[in-house]
Amino acid sequence: LGNEGYGLMVVMTSVVGWLQFSSLGIGTALQNPLTHAYTTGDEVQQEELFNTAIFALFAIAFVLLMAGAIAYPFVNWLDIFPPTSTRFVYEIPAAFLIVYLGFVSSVALSFVGPLYAARQELHLANVPVVVAGLLGLAGTVLAVRYDMGLVGVVAAGIGLNTVIQWSFAVWTLFLRGRPELPPQWKKCSRRAWAALSTRGFQFL
């Protein structure tokens, strides 16, 4: 990518990283109360906290996705990320789109880590990290070898990681054989939302 391409990639991920506040701290706020509910055997509270957090995070992610979809066509991305040469002019909008979708995905799935931490199963949570790292490395090598440019490098890193994280989340919720994990709207509660929003605001 050279200095310019690498700089563009770092700036894009940094700018999108500023939007982490949009998750309202819900994912981080989930861990301690869920751990307490799990260790005390309070299954009702576990289900309320878990389901409330999932639907809240999915709602936030949906709002971010819709806002991005509405704004994307009207933004001149070259004004926001001005290139110094013509090499990356046509790649900047697509690269930013991949970065943004990866960010929205991370917001939606920020319940996965706290879930595994609460259940003392962080060794399983490391599996997608290892897989995404290995595939990301292989993808980056291919992107460099075949000169896929800024879009190729971003897709190899953030794009592949997003796919792996979603695959792991689907396995966790629906394919692991745990009947308490598939999301159920009826198990959301105001009590759980009050606890999550209060603690989330503190983290925010």
XYZ file of C-alpha atoms in Angstrom:
204
model
C 0.000 0.000 0.000
C 2.873 2.361 0.638
C 2.756 5.170 3.169
C -0.364 6.755 1.718
C -2.453 3.584 1.507
C -1.449 2.449 4.970
C -2.155 5.910 6.347
C -5.616 5.936 4.761
C -6.391 2.533 6.270
C -5.301 3.622 9.755
C -7.211 6.915 9.556
C -10.402 5.172 8.388
C -10.328 2.636 11.200
C -9.547 5.388 13.714
C -12.390 7.633 12.555
C -14.858 4.751 12.689
C -13.427 3.761 16.077
C -14.606 7.100 17.456
C -18.160 5.852 16.947
C -17.748 3.174 19.627
C -19.714 5.442 21.971
C -22.807 4.634 19.907
C -23.073 1.205 21.564
C -23.936 3.097 24.787
C -21.661 0.756 26.749
C -24.316 -1.997 26.673
C -21.938 -4.823 25.719
C -19.437 -3.948 28.425
C -22.190 -3.392 30.991
C -23.528 -6.897 30.440
C -20.556 -8.824 31.816
C -20.654 -8.178 35.581
C -24.406 -8.582 36.211
C -24.546 -11.626 33.897
C -21.602 -13.180 35.742
C -23.352 -12.572 39.069
C -26.604 -14.078 37.803
C -24.743 -17.095 36.438
C -22.746 -17.783 39.603
C -25.825 -17.442 41.823
C -27.881 -19.703 39.570
C -30.518 -17.059 38.808
C -31.685 -18.341 35.429
C -34.470 -15.786 35.061
C -32.086 -12.875 35.516
C -29.576 -14.477 33.141
C -32.175 -14.752 30.406
C -33.509 -11.238 30.993
C -30.056 -9.629 30.915
C -28.849 -11.634 27.938
C -31.922 -11.142 25.757
C -32.323 -7.468 26.642
C -28.687 -6.809 25.748
C -28.931 -8.672 22.437
C -32.035 -6.864 21.229
C -30.732 -3.495 22.421
C -27.425 -3.994 20.575
C -29.176 -5.213 17.437
C -31.445 -2.152 17.537
C -28.434 0.172 17.872
C -26.658 -1.634 15.037
C -29.754 -1.342 12.847
C -29.971 2.412 13.455
C -26.267 2.782 12.600
C -26.738 0.675 9.465
C -29.712 2.735 8.281
C -27.962 6.027 9.060
C -24.908 4.874 7.119
C -27.003 3.702 4.167
C -28.793 7.059 3.988
C -25.648 9.171 4.329
C -23.253 7.105 2.211
C -24.388 8.216 -1.284
C -24.343 11.914 -0.325
C -20.861 12.083 1.216
C -17.824 13.053 -0.832
C -15.391 10.585 0.712
C -12.421 12.170 -1.047
C -13.027 15.351 0.937
C -13.043 13.433 4.202
C -10.095 11.171 3.341
C -8.211 13.289 0.772
C -5.619 11.249 -1.151
C -2.320 12.792 -2.227
C -2.200 10.757 -5.438
C -4.678 9.161 -7.833
C -3.793 5.605 -6.810
C -6.527 5.196 -4.194
C -9.179 7.623 -5.495
C -11.593 4.879 -6.563
C -10.859 2.604 -3.618
C -11.519 4.958 -0.709
C -15.376 4.772 -0.691
C -15.413 0.951 -0.932
C -12.691 0.563 1.700
C -14.543 2.857 4.108
C -17.764 0.913 3.516
C -16.044 -2.321 4.574
C -14.598 -0.643 7.665
C -17.989 0.811 8.624
C -19.829 -2.481 8.168
C -17.195 -4.170 10.291
C -17.761 -1.585 13.003
C -21.559 -1.997 12.947
C -21.038 -5.735 13.167
C -18.791 -5.344 16.216
C -21.506 -3.304 17.937
C -24.174 -5.932 17.228
C -21.972 -8.780 18.456
C -20.506 -7.108 21.529
C -22.594 -9.435 23.712
C -20.553 -12.519 22.739
C -17.454 -11.758 24.809
C -19.361 -10.958 28.032
C -21.463 -14.106 27.563
C -18.414 -16.366 27.426
C -16.701 -14.473 30.246
C -19.741 -14.889 32.487
C -19.882 -18.620 31.748
C -16.127 -19.043 32.365
C -15.620 -20.139 28.751
C -13.178 -17.544 27.475
C -11.082 -20.333 25.945
C -13.928 -20.838 23.452
C -14.185 -17.108 22.789
C -10.550 -17.174 21.679
C -11.299 -19.661 18.892
C -12.724 -17.104 16.405
C -9.892 -14.710 17.281
C -7.311 -17.335 16.295
C -9.214 -18.394 13.164
C -9.779 -14.792 12.052
C -6.119 -13.995 12.692
C -4.865 -16.902 10.600
C -7.325 -16.277 7.759
C -6.638 -12.550 7.905
C -2.923 -13.193 7.583
C -3.464 -15.536 4.634
C -5.865 -13.057 3.023
C -3.424 -10.190 3.457
C -0.649 -12.236 1.840
C -2.934 -12.944 -1.124
C -4.018 -9.291 -1.328
C -0.378 -8.226 -1.471
C 0.656 -10.988 -3.875
C -2.105 -10.175 -6.363
C -1.961 -6.400 -5.796
C -5.567 -6.047 -4.614
C -4.872 -2.597 -3.206
C -6.508 -0.846 -0.283
C -9.856 -2.615 -0.676
C -8.180 -6.020 -0.783
C -6.146 -5.437 2.375
C -9.131 -4.038 4.284
C -11.346 -6.917 3.126
C -8.693 -9.452 4.143
C -8.439 -7.978 7.619
C -11.764 -6.481 8.660
C -13.999 -8.275 6.150
C -12.813 -11.790 6.983
C -12.883 -11.046 10.703
C -16.505 -9.925 10.405
C -17.495 -13.130 8.614
C -15.772 -15.302 11.239
C -17.317 -13.375 14.148
C -20.830 -13.737 12.718
C -20.287 -17.435 12.055
C -19.180 -17.935 15.662
C -22.131 -15.920 16.983
C -24.607 -18.013 14.964
C -22.992 -21.192 16.286
C -23.133 -19.842 19.828
C -26.796 -18.864 19.694
C -28.357 -21.555 17.528
C -26.061 -24.507 16.870
C -24.382 -25.149 20.203
C -27.351 -27.000 21.630
C -27.989 -24.676 24.576
C -31.753 -24.052 24.770
C -31.292 -20.883 26.867
C -29.192 -19.083 24.236
C -31.434 -18.491 21.176
C -32.760 -14.902 21.534
C -36.371 -14.517 22.649
C -38.037 -11.112 22.662
C -40.489 -12.123 25.400
C -37.588 -12.576 27.834
C -36.511 -8.940 27.624
C -37.416 -6.887 30.684
C -37.452 -3.313 31.902
C -35.536 -4.391 35.003
C -32.687 -5.727 32.892
C -32.705 -2.655 30.667
C -32.530 -0.368 33.706
C -29.502 -2.267 35.018
C -27.746 -2.361 31.648
C -28.445 1.252 30.702
C -27.335 2.602 34.080
C -24.091 0.642 34.072
C -23.640 1.235 30.343
C -23.906 4.986 30.850
C -21.152 4.764 33.460
C -18.897 2.927 31.000
C -19.823 5.397 28.264
